[in-house]
Amino acid sequence: MNLPSKSKNFSEWYQDVVIKAGLAEYSPVKGSMIIKPYGYAIWENIQKILDKEIKKQGVKNAYFPLLIPESFLSKEAEHFSGFVPEVAWVTYGGNKKLGERLAIRPTSETIMYEAFSRWINSYRDLPLKINQWCNILRWEMRTRLFLRTMEFLWQEGHTAHRTEKEAVEQTKNALNMYYDFIRNYLAIETIKGIKSENQKFAGALYTSTLEALMTDGKALQMGTSHNLGQNFAKAFNIKFLDSDRKFKYVWQTSWGVSTRLIGGLIMVHGDDKGLILPPEIAPIKVIIVPIPDKKDNKIFIKKAEELKLSLEQLDISSEIDTTTNTPGWKFNEWELKGVPVRIELGKNEIKNKKLRIARRDTGEKIDIKARNIKEIVKILDEIQQNLFKKSAKFIKNNIYSPESYEEFKSILEAKGGFLKVGWCGDLLCEDKIKEETMATIRCLAEDKVFSKCIRCGAKAKHIVYFAKAY
Amino acid sequence: MNLPSKSKNFSEWYQDVVIKAGLAEYSPVKGSMIIKPYGYAIWENIQKILDKEIKKQGVKNAYFPLLIPESFLSKEAEHFSGFVPEVAWVTYGGNKKLGERLAIRPTSETIMYEAFSRWINSYRDLPLKINQWCNILRWEMRTRLFLRTMEFLWQEGHTAHRTEKEAVEQTKNALNMYYDFIRNYLAIETIKGIKSENQKFAGALYTSTLEALMTDGKALQMGTSHNLGQNFAKAFNIKFLDSDRKFKYVWQTSWGVSTRLIGGLIMVHGDDKGLILPPEIAPIKVIIVPIPDKKDNKIFIKKAEELKLSLEQLDISSEIDTTTNTPGWKFNEWELKGVPVRIELGKNEIKNKKLRIARRDTGEKIDIKARNIKEIVKILDEIQQNLFKKSAKFIKNNIYSPESYEEFKSILEAKGGFLKVGWCGDLLCEDKIKEETMATIRCLAEDKVFSKCIRCGAKAKHIVYFAKAY
C-alpha cells in the first residue's frame, strides 16, 4: 500500500494515488479510463453544486446529439482546423458505409449553433442560455488519468446575446462562477486571465482561463470561458430581428469544466499518505472506525451507527468501517482515500463518552465530548479553510519575476511555478520559449506594461504568466 | 397552435405535442434528436428520483468508456449477433485508420464485465453493484422522438452475485423498483412479466419487462431487467474464490430505463390540448398567470411573486407567466405544456383574497382562500392519483381474452390492447402471428395454463400477452 514520495516522484505518486484510492483506472481501450465509484462520487458532487450555480445564471440544461456531421464541424474554419486532428470518425452505421462521416463531438458548438439559428428569431428570444452535461471525445493516446484521456466528462455552457457587452459580461460571469466554485468547494486558488492568441479556443475571439499550480510546479488549466464574438453566428447564420427592425448577428459565449478538475484536486491537496479531500467536495466527510476489544463487537457497531445518525442530522455524510482489518490498516486505507475526518471509537471513548477525532490535513488528534458532536462541523470548516490557505499560499510563493532569460530558465528548471514576465507579443518568441523551456503562456496578466520581452528584449506588449503545464 | 385530435390521429398528435410543447425536436443528424430544456427537465427529475432508489439498493454509480473494441463486443456470441446490426463503428481516430474498429456502446455489458473480471477475486467482493447514467447509440433511421432514436439517454445497472438465487432476487428487485417508480411518479400502470425467448435481451438467461398501454392501443416497453445467468461470466471469465476454496463463476443481472419513459408519459396522459404531466414528475407544478387590468401591472406581478414564494415554502415549483400575451393565449400555452395546476390572479382574486385554481387533468376550476394555499398540496396529490387511476383503468379495460384467432385479429384491428391468450411455445407460431397481425408477445403471464394456442390450437405452454408495440 506504500506510495512513492509526492515530492520526489510526483508523477508516479499521482498515478498510484488515483489507482490505489479507487478513483479511476486505465481501461483496456487505449486512451480511455474507467471512473470508479469513489472517483465518480466526487464528480457527482461537482455536478450537484455547479449545476445549481449554472441554473442561478438563468441557464437551462438540454441535450444535443453525440455525432456531428463533418459538414457542420467544418463551417467555422478556425474551429475545424483546431479540432480535426483530435476527432474520432464514425464511418459505418449498422453495417452500411455512411455517405458523410460523423464526428464524435470534441465540443458541441457546431451541433448546438445549427439549432440556435432556428431557435432565435427576435431580440425577445435573447439571451439564450443552454448548458449540457455530457461525454466528450478527443483522440489522445498519451493518457494520464483525469488529466488527459480520449474521453472525458464535462459541462459546456453556450449562450447567445443581443449585444457585445452582454457577451463580454457572460464570459466573465461564467469564469467567476468557476473561480468561486474552485475556491470555495475544491479549496484551490487559481490565477485568472486571458489566453494568448496561440492558446485560445479554436474559433473564439478570446479565451479566459483559470490556472492552478500543482505542487510539482506545473500549471493546470481548471476551466475556460470563451467569448466567441460573432464568429459562429456568421458561420451558422444566427440572426435576430432587433427592436430597430434590423437583422443582426448574435454575440456568443461558451464555457466548460471537466473531470480534469478531479486531477487538480488530487495533485494540489494530496500528500505521501494519499488523497486529502476538502470536506465540501468529499463523498465521505467522516469515517467512523470502531476499535472493538476482542470480546464484544456489537456495542461498538451500535455506537458507531448512533454516531452516523447524529452526523446525518448535521448533514455530514459518514461511513462506518465494519471490516475485520486491524485499526492500523483501516487508518491507512481511509487516509489514502483522503476522508477529511476520522472518528475512532474504542473502549475508552465509549466508557468516557468522548470521541477521538483525527484530522486528515494536519494529522492532529482532538478529543471532544460525545455530546458536543456539533464541533465536527467546525473542524470540517477549519480543514476546508486550511486547505484553501495552503493552496493560496503555495501559488503566491511560486510566482517569480526573473529579470533575464537565463534566470527564467533556471527558475523553471529548479522550481517550476508561474514566471511573470514581459512578452513582446510575437508568436515566434512564444513558440521559441516553448521549444527551449517547455513553458507556455498560461495567461496574460492585467498589470500595466513597462518591461521588456524576457526572451528578445524588445518592448513588451503584455505581462504574462509562463509555466510548464499539464 | 391547434393540435390534431389524439383519438383520431394519434401519431401526428404525438409528434406535434412533443415539438410544440418544446420537449424535443428532430436534429439534422439523421436518426438523432435534440432534447430541449423542457423535455430535459423531465429527464432530470426522473434521474433525481430514480438515482436515489438505485442507491438505496446498494448500487454505486461509475463511468465506463463510450468506445468498445470489436473483440470485446464479440466475446459473448448471442450478444454480438443481437447487437451488431445496430452498431456505429469508429474506424478513424485523429486522421489515422484504426487497427481494430471501435463500437459506440449499444449497451455496456462487455466493457464493464472485462473490468468486473479484474475487480472480483473473492466472495468478499460480492455482490458488486454498479450503475451508469450515459448515452447509448443504436443505429436507427426510422426516428420517433423519445421512442426510437439513434442516440438516447439511459441508466444501466449491472450486478454480479455469489449465487443464482441472489441474481434472481436482484432481477426482481430492479424490476419492482421500476414498477414502483413508474406507478408512483409517472402515474402509469404497467404489466409485469417475462419476455419470450424471441424477445429477450441478447445474451440473457431471461428478460423481465414492464409493459404499458398507450391510448392508441399499442404497448410500450417501459423498462427491462435481465437475469444474465453465467453467460457473460463465462465469456469474460469472471470467477471468484468461494469460502469452500473453489473458484466459481458469478451470477449476473443488468437492467435499464431510458428517455423512452418520457414518450410513454406523453402518450398515456396527454389530451387534445397537449401534455398532462403528473405533478410528481412535472418540472413546473404550478403556473401563475397574472391577469392585470389595463391600468396597473405591478400589483399583479407583486402578488404573483408572493404566491411563488409561498409555494416554494411548500416545496412546490412554480413559474409566473409575465409575458404580455392575452390570458387565453397563456392558458393554451400552459395547457399544451401540461402544467398540472394553473392559478389565475385577476383583479377579483386580489380584491377578495382568493385564488382561482384550474386543474389540467379535469379542467375543473376551484376557488380557494389565498390563506389556504396548503390546499394546493392536496389538489396536486389528487391530480397524481387521478392520472394513475385512469391509466390503471385503461389497461384493465383493454386486456382481452379472444377465443379464436379470428376474434384475436378483429380485436387487435378494432381496439388494440393486450390480448391474453394461450401460446404453444413454438417460435414459428409467434413469428407467424407477428407476420399476420403485427402483434408480438409482450410478456408471459403467470397464470396457470389450461387453454390452447390461439393460432395453431395445440396445447398451450404459456398464457401470454400479445400486443402491437412501439
Tab-separated table of C-alpha atoms in Angstrom, chain A residues 78-391:
chain	number	residue	atom	x	y	z
A	78	GLU	CA	-10.563	28.027	-37.481
A	79	HIS	CA	-12.655	25.776	-35.262
A	80	PHE	CA	-12.421	22.906	-37.710
A	81	SER	CA	-8.697	23.103	-38.254
A	82	GLY	CA	-8.201	23.292	-34.479
A	83	PHE	CA	-10.236	20.192	-33.734
A	84	VAL	CA	-9.884	17.959	-36.772
A	85	PRO	CA	-6.624	16.308	-35.609
A	86	GLU	CA	-8.413	15.121	-32.452
A	87	VAL	CA	-11.604	13.780	-33.953
A	88	ALA	CA	-12.825	10.173	-33.911
A	89	TRP	CA	-14.845	9.431	-37.034
A	90	VAL	CA	-17.813	7.122	-37.423
A	91	THR	CA	-17.815	5.758	-40.956
A	92	TYR	CA	-20.051	2.696	-40.644
A	93	GLY	CA	-23.537	2.505	-39.162
A	94	GLY	CA	-25.365	-0.806	-38.889
A	95	ASN	CA	-23.087	-2.476	-41.460
A	96	LYS	CA	-23.514	0.287	-44.017
A	97	LYS	CA	-20.845	2.712	-45.090
A	98	LEU	CA	-22.004	6.272	-44.459
A	99	GLY	CA	-22.244	8.884	-47.178
A	100	GLU	CA	-20.856	11.541	-44.841
A	101	ARG	CA	-18.626	10.664	-41.946
A	102	LEU	CA	-19.770	11.697	-38.467
A	103	ALA	CA	-17.511	13.159	-35.781
A	104	ILE	CA	-17.931	12.146	-32.164
A	105	ARG	CA	-18.302	15.556	-30.511
A	106	PRO	CA	-14.957	17.053	-29.491
A	107	THR	CA	-17.077	20.013	-28.264
A	108	SER	CA	-20.627	20.976	-29.257
A	109	GLU	CA	-20.543	24.495	-30.690
A	110	THR	CA	-21.388	23.431	-34.221
A	111	ILE	CA	-24.197	20.991	-33.431
A	112	MET	CA	-25.778	23.438	-30.977
A	113	TYR	CA	-25.489	26.539	-33.104
A	114	GLU	CA	-27.287	25.000	-36.039
A	115	ALA	CA	-30.234	24.708	-33.617
A	116	PHE	CA	-29.661	28.211	-32.245
A	117	SER	CA	-30.023	29.545	-35.784
A	118	ARG	CA	-33.521	28.040	-35.859
A	119	TRP	CA	-34.490	28.926	-32.284
A	120	ILE	CA	-33.502	32.567	-32.420
A	121	ASN	CA	-35.625	34.922	-34.465
A	122	SER	CA	-36.245	38.058	-32.470
A	123	TYR	CA	-34.449	40.020	-29.736
A	124	ARG	CA	-37.175	38.597	-27.496
A	125	ASP	CA	-35.547	35.177	-27.854
A	126	LEU	CA	-32.341	36.546	-26.311
A	127	PRO	CA	-30.360	35.873	-24.262
A	128	LEU	CA	-30.485	32.153	-24.960
A	129	LYS	CA	-28.517	30.223	-22.342
A	130	ILE	CA	-28.071	26.465	-22.670
A	131	ASN	CA	-25.879	24.004	-20.815
A	132	GLN	CA	-25.214	20.325	-21.302
A	133	TRP	CA	-23.536	17.688	-19.131
A	134	CYS	CA	-22.064	15.051	-21.408
A	135	ASN	CA	-19.125	12.985	-22.593
A	136	ILE	CA	-16.569	14.387	-24.993
A	137	LEU	CA	-14.065	12.597	-27.175
A	138	ARG	CA	-10.723	13.913	-28.386
A	139	TRP	CA	-8.300	11.465	-29.907
A	140	GLU	CA	-5.431	11.089	-27.482
A	141	MET	CA	-3.134	8.191	-26.779
A	142	ARG	CA	-0.798	9.635	-24.128
A	143	THR	CA	-3.234	9.019	-21.309
A	144	ARG	CA	-2.986	10.441	-17.794
A	145	LEU	CA	-5.949	9.557	-15.627
A	146	PHE	CA	-8.345	12.524	-15.261
A	147	LEU	CA	-5.813	14.927	-16.838
A	148	ARG	CA	-5.602	13.712	-20.385
A	149	THR	CA	-7.839	10.980	-21.697
A	150	MET	CA	-9.510	10.303	-25.004
A	151	GLU	CA	-12.941	10.539	-23.421
A	152	PHE	CA	-13.866	12.768	-20.538
A	153	LEU	CA	-16.993	14.135	-18.897
A	154	TRP	CA	-17.754	17.796	-18.767
A	155	GLN	CA	-20.324	20.544	-18.796
A	156	GLU	CA	-20.477	23.010	-21.652
A	157	GLY	CA	-22.440	26.253	-21.411
A	158	HIS	CA	-23.434	28.067	-24.595
A	159	THR	CA	-25.090	31.453	-24.723
A	160	ALA	CA	-26.262	33.883	-27.389
A	161	HIS	CA	-26.757	37.587	-26.691
A	162	ARG	CA	-28.146	40.723	-28.234
A	163	THR	CA	-25.107	42.882	-27.610
A	164	GLU	CA	-21.362	42.530	-27.476
A	165	LYS	CA	-21.375	43.947	-23.957
A	166	GLU	CA	-23.679	41.212	-22.710
A	167	ALA	CA	-21.403	38.537	-24.183
A	168	VAL	CA	-18.380	40.100	-22.506
A	169	GLU	CA	-20.290	40.092	-19.214
A	170	GLN	CA	-21.388	36.481	-19.616
A	171	THR	CA	-17.829	35.371	-20.409
A	172	LYS	CA	-16.756	36.997	-17.156
A	173	ASN	CA	-19.678	35.690	-15.116
A	174	ALA	CA	-19.023	32.108	-16.146
A	175	LEU	CA	-15.333	32.396	-15.289
A	176	ASN	CA	-16.133	33.985	-11.942
A	177	MET	CA	-18.628	31.223	-11.214
A	178	TYR	CA	-15.864	28.648	-11.792
A	179	TYR	CA	-13.385	30.702	-9.794
A	180	ASP	CA	-15.687	30.798	-6.776
A	181	PHE	CA	-16.592	27.133	-7.101
A	182	ILE	CA	-12.952	26.024	-7.335
A	183	ARG	CA	-12.051	28.259	-4.416
A	184	ASN	CA	-14.966	27.519	-2.106
A	185	TYR	CA	-15.500	23.837	-2.782
A	186	LEU	CA	-12.270	22.452	-4.196
A	187	ALA	CA	-10.224	24.754	-1.912
A	188	ILE	CA	-7.909	25.660	-4.774
A	189	GLU	CA	-6.634	29.125	-5.630
A	190	THR	CA	-6.265	29.961	-9.291
A	191	ILE	CA	-4.941	32.765	-11.450
A	192	LYS	CA	-7.485	34.394	-13.743
A	193	GLY	CA	-6.530	35.753	-17.122
A	194	ILE	CA	-6.891	35.887	-20.886
A	195	LYS	CA	-5.126	33.316	-23.086
A	196	SER	CA	-2.659	34.383	-25.755
A	197	GLU	CA	-3.836	34.048	-29.378
A	198	ASN	CA	-1.818	30.877	-29.654
A	199	GLN	CA	-3.584	29.194	-26.777
A	200	LYS	CA	-7.147	30.386	-27.272
A	201	PHE	CA	-10.081	28.143	-28.159
A	202	ALA	CA	-10.272	27.475	-31.873
A	203	GLY	CA	-12.921	29.842	-33.195
A	204	ALA	CA	-13.084	32.207	-30.218
A	205	LEU	CA	-12.481	35.941	-30.095
A	206	TYR	CA	-10.626	35.372	-26.846
A	207	THR	CA	-10.457	32.727	-24.116
A	208	SER	CA	-10.357	33.471	-20.410
A	209	THR	CA	-8.925	30.832	-18.123
A	210	LEU	CA	-8.293	29.748	-14.559
A	211	GLU	CA	-4.830	28.346	-13.952
A	212	ALA	CA	-3.952	26.417	-10.817
A	213	LEU	CA	-0.477	25.384	-9.695
A	214	MET	CA	0.321	21.801	-8.823
A	215	THR	CA	2.883	21.088	-6.098
A	216	ASP	CA	5.400	19.898	-8.690
A	217	GLY	CA	5.450	23.436	-10.077
A	218	LYS	CA	3.369	22.723	-13.180
A	219	ALA	CA	0.207	24.627	-14.039
A	220	LEU	CA	-3.168	23.020	-14.675
A	221	GLN	CA	-5.922	24.726	-16.654
A	222	MET	CA	-9.030	24.285	-14.488
A	223	GLY	CA	-11.734	25.924	-16.565
A	224	THR	CA	-12.168	28.215	-19.532
A	225	SER	CA	-14.741	30.710	-20.713
A	226	HIS	CA	-14.709	31.858	-24.321
A	227	ASN	CA	-16.050	34.998	-25.893
A	228	LEU	CA	-16.926	33.748	-29.373
A	229	GLY	CA	-17.829	37.160	-30.711
A	230	GLN	CA	-19.841	36.743	-33.919
A	231	ASN	CA	-17.581	34.107	-35.494
A	232	PHE	CA	-20.016	31.237	-35.146
A	233	ALA	CA	-23.056	33.473	-35.612
A	234	LYS	CA	-21.745	34.290	-39.064
A	235	ALA	CA	-20.800	30.695	-39.887
A	236	PHE	CA	-24.224	29.417	-38.765
A	237	ASN	CA	-26.256	32.463	-39.733
A	238	ILE	CA	-27.645	33.106	-36.243
A	239	LYS	CA	-29.513	36.371	-36.731
A	240	PHE	CA	-32.274	38.133	-34.843
A	241	LEU	CA	-34.639	40.934	-35.671
A	242	ASP	CA	-33.779	43.742	-33.267
A	243	SER	CA	-36.237	46.328	-31.958
A	244	ASP	CA	-34.940	48.762	-34.582
A	245	ARG	CA	-36.282	46.329	-37.227
A	246	LYS	CA	-32.765	45.407	-38.354
A	247	PHE	CA	-31.403	41.865	-38.592
A	248	LYS	CA	-28.252	41.399	-36.551
A	249	TYR	CA	-25.888	38.567	-35.701
A	250	VAL	CA	-25.913	37.388	-32.083
A	251	TRP	CA	-22.883	37.581	-29.787
A	252	GLN	CA	-21.899	34.273	-28.230
A	253	THR	CA	-20.008	32.644	-25.396
A	254	SER	CA	-19.128	29.104	-24.409
A	255	TRP	CA	-17.515	27.771	-21.239
A	256	GLY	CA	-16.747	24.482	-19.551
A	257	VAL	CA	-15.092	22.465	-16.828
A	258	SER	CA	-14.417	18.751	-16.904
A	259	THR	CA	-13.418	15.691	-14.890
A	260	ARG	CA	-9.943	17.193	-15.115
A	261	LEU	CA	-10.873	19.171	-12.001
A	262	ILE	CA	-10.542	15.901	-10.085
A	263	GLY	CA	-6.940	15.626	-11.262
A	264	GLY	CA	-6.256	19.105	-9.884
A	265	LEU	CA	-7.902	18.221	-6.593
A	266	ILE	CA	-5.624	15.224	-6.151
A	267	MET	CA	-2.405	16.984	-7.121
A	268	VAL	CA	-2.961	20.160	-5.107
A	269	HIS	CA	-4.007	18.658	-1.782
A	270	GLY	CA	-2.595	15.117	-1.606
A	271	ASP	CA	0.394	14.041	0.464
A	272	ASP	CA	2.599	10.969	0.906
A	273	LYS	CA	-0.244	9.138	2.609
A	274	GLY	CA	-2.610	9.706	-0.300
A	275	LEU	CA	-5.562	11.927	-1.110
A	276	ILE	CA	-6.729	14.813	1.023
A	277	LEU	CA	-10.268	15.791	0.058
A	278	PRO	CA	-11.721	19.160	1.024
A	279	PRO	CA	-14.839	18.434	3.133
A	280	GLU	CA	-17.078	20.462	0.817
A	281	ILE	CA	-16.467	18.030	-2.044
A	282	ALA	CA	-15.658	14.774	-0.198
A	283	PRO	CA	-18.130	11.915	-0.827
A	284	ILE	CA	-17.470	10.742	2.730
A	285	LYS	CA	-16.765	13.576	5.167
A	286	VAL	CA	-16.276	11.395	8.243
A	287	ILE	CA	-15.110	7.807	8.539
A	288	ILE	CA	-16.069	6.075	11.758
A	289	VAL	CA	-13.651	3.370	12.801
A	290	PRO	CA	-14.884	1.137	15.624
A	291	ILE	CA	-11.964	-0.426	17.512
A	292	PRO	CA	-13.584	-3.288	19.382
A	293	ASP	CA	-11.762	-5.200	22.093
A	294	LYS	CA	-11.858	-8.891	21.370
A	295	LYS	CA	-14.846	-9.834	23.478
A	296	ASP	CA	-17.678	-7.760	22.191
A	297	ASN	CA	-18.064	-6.274	18.751
A	298	LYS	CA	-21.736	-5.371	18.777
A	299	ILE	CA	-21.659	-2.465	21.197
A	300	PHE	CA	-19.049	-0.730	19.039
A	301	ILE	CA	-21.065	-1.137	15.881
A	302	LYS	CA	-24.170	0.060	17.683
A	303	LYS	CA	-22.389	3.171	18.961
A	304	ALA	CA	-20.975	3.777	15.503
A	305	GLU	CA	-24.438	3.602	13.977
A	306	GLU	CA	-25.803	6.054	16.531
A	307	LEU	CA	-22.957	8.376	15.688
A	308	LYS	CA	-23.654	8.039	11.950
A	309	LEU	CA	-27.265	9.046	12.546
A	310	SER	CA	-26.253	12.083	14.608
A	311	LEU	CA	-23.885	13.139	11.848
A	312	GLU	CA	-26.634	12.730	9.271
A	313	GLN	CA	-28.754	15.169	11.238
A	314	LEU	CA	-25.933	17.665	10.908
A	315	ASP	CA	-25.909	16.945	7.163
A	316	ILE	CA	-22.495	15.286	7.406
A	317	SER	CA	-22.050	12.186	5.251
A	318	SER	CA	-20.213	9.378	7.003
A	319	GLU	CA	-19.419	5.700	6.737
A	320	ILE	CA	-18.563	3.019	9.244
A	321	ASP	CA	-15.617	0.727	8.583
A	322	THR	CA	-17.056	-2.604	9.660
A	323	THR	CA	-14.293	-4.725	8.148
A	324	THR	CA	-12.213	-7.028	10.316
A	325	ASN	CA	-8.943	-5.363	9.347
A	326	THR	CA	-6.609	-4.057	12.054
A	327	PRO	CA	-7.109	-0.451	13.174
A	328	GLY	CA	-3.739	0.465	11.649
A	329	TRP	CA	-4.755	-0.966	8.308
A	330	LYS	CA	-8.078	0.876	8.427
A	331	PHE	CA	-6.409	4.178	9.300
A	332	ASN	CA	-4.064	3.852	6.328
A	333	GLU	CA	-6.867	2.923	3.978
A	334	TRP	CA	-9.031	5.955	4.831
A	335	GLU	CA	-6.057	8.279	4.854
A	336	LEU	CA	-5.259	7.027	1.364
A	337	LYS	CA	-8.828	7.822	0.358
A	338	GLY	CA	-8.485	11.308	1.811
A	339	VAL	CA	-11.521	11.303	4.106
A	340	PRO	CA	-11.219	14.639	5.968
A	341	VAL	CA	-12.101	13.402	9.464
A	342	ARG	CA	-11.694	10.047	11.174
A	343	ILE	CA	-13.503	9.216	14.390
A	344	GLU	CA	-12.045	6.392	16.435
A	345	LEU	CA	-14.460	4.552	18.665
A	346	GLY	CA	-12.574	2.367	21.143
A	347	LYS	CA	-13.344	1.073	24.626
A	348	ASN	CA	-12.007	4.243	26.224
A	349	GLU	CA	-14.069	6.560	24.045
A	350	ILE	CA	-17.262	4.672	24.798
A	351	LYS	CA	-16.540	4.460	28.522
A	352	ASN	CA	-15.706	8.152	28.828
A	353	LYS	CA	-18.378	9.310	26.374
A	354	LYS	CA	-15.918	11.055	24.165
A	355	LEU	CA	-14.886	10.949	20.546
A	356	ARG	CA	-11.330	10.811	19.296
A	357	ILE	CA	-11.078	12.790	16.104
A	358	ALA	CA	-8.177	12.717	13.648
A	359	ARG	CA	-7.811	15.449	11.034
A	360	ARG	CA	-6.575	14.201	7.672
A	361	ASP	CA	-4.987	17.521	6.693
A	362	THR	CA	-2.818	18.083	9.765
A	363	GLY	CA	-2.807	14.624	11.350
A	364	GLU	CA	-3.849	16.317	14.587
A	365	LYS	CA	-5.877	14.293	17.103
A	366	ILE	CA	-8.607	16.009	19.078
A	367	ASP	CA	-10.776	14.596	21.855
A	368	ILE	CA	-14.270	16.000	22.144
A	369	LYS	CA	-17.191	15.066	24.359
A	370	ALA	CA	-19.625	12.806	22.553
A	371	ARG	CA	-22.466	15.226	23.200
A	372	ASN	CA	-20.514	18.053	21.567
A	373	ILE	CA	-20.741	16.396	18.183
A	374	LYS	CA	-21.519	19.743	16.573
A	375	GLU	CA	-17.865	20.648	16.945
A	376	ILE	CA	-17.229	18.420	13.971
A	377	VAL	CA	-18.948	20.979	11.765
A	378	LYS	CA	-16.375	23.494	12.948
A	379	ILE	CA	-13.490	21.095	12.448
A	380	LEU	CA	-14.606	20.311	8.900
A	381	ASP	CA	-14.834	24.005	8.223
A	382	GLU	CA	-11.330	24.537	9.572
A	383	ILE	CA	-9.990	21.790	7.321
A	384	GLN	CA	-11.647	23.414	4.326
A	385	GLN	CA	-10.141	26.808	5.194
A	386	ASN	CA	-6.746	25.339	5.946
A	387	LEU	CA	-6.539	23.540	2.616
A	388	PHE	CA	-7.503	26.648	0.713
A	389	LYS	CA	-4.998	28.794	2.596
A	390	LYS	CA	-2.238	26.332	1.809
A	391	SER	CA	-3.144	26.381	-1.869
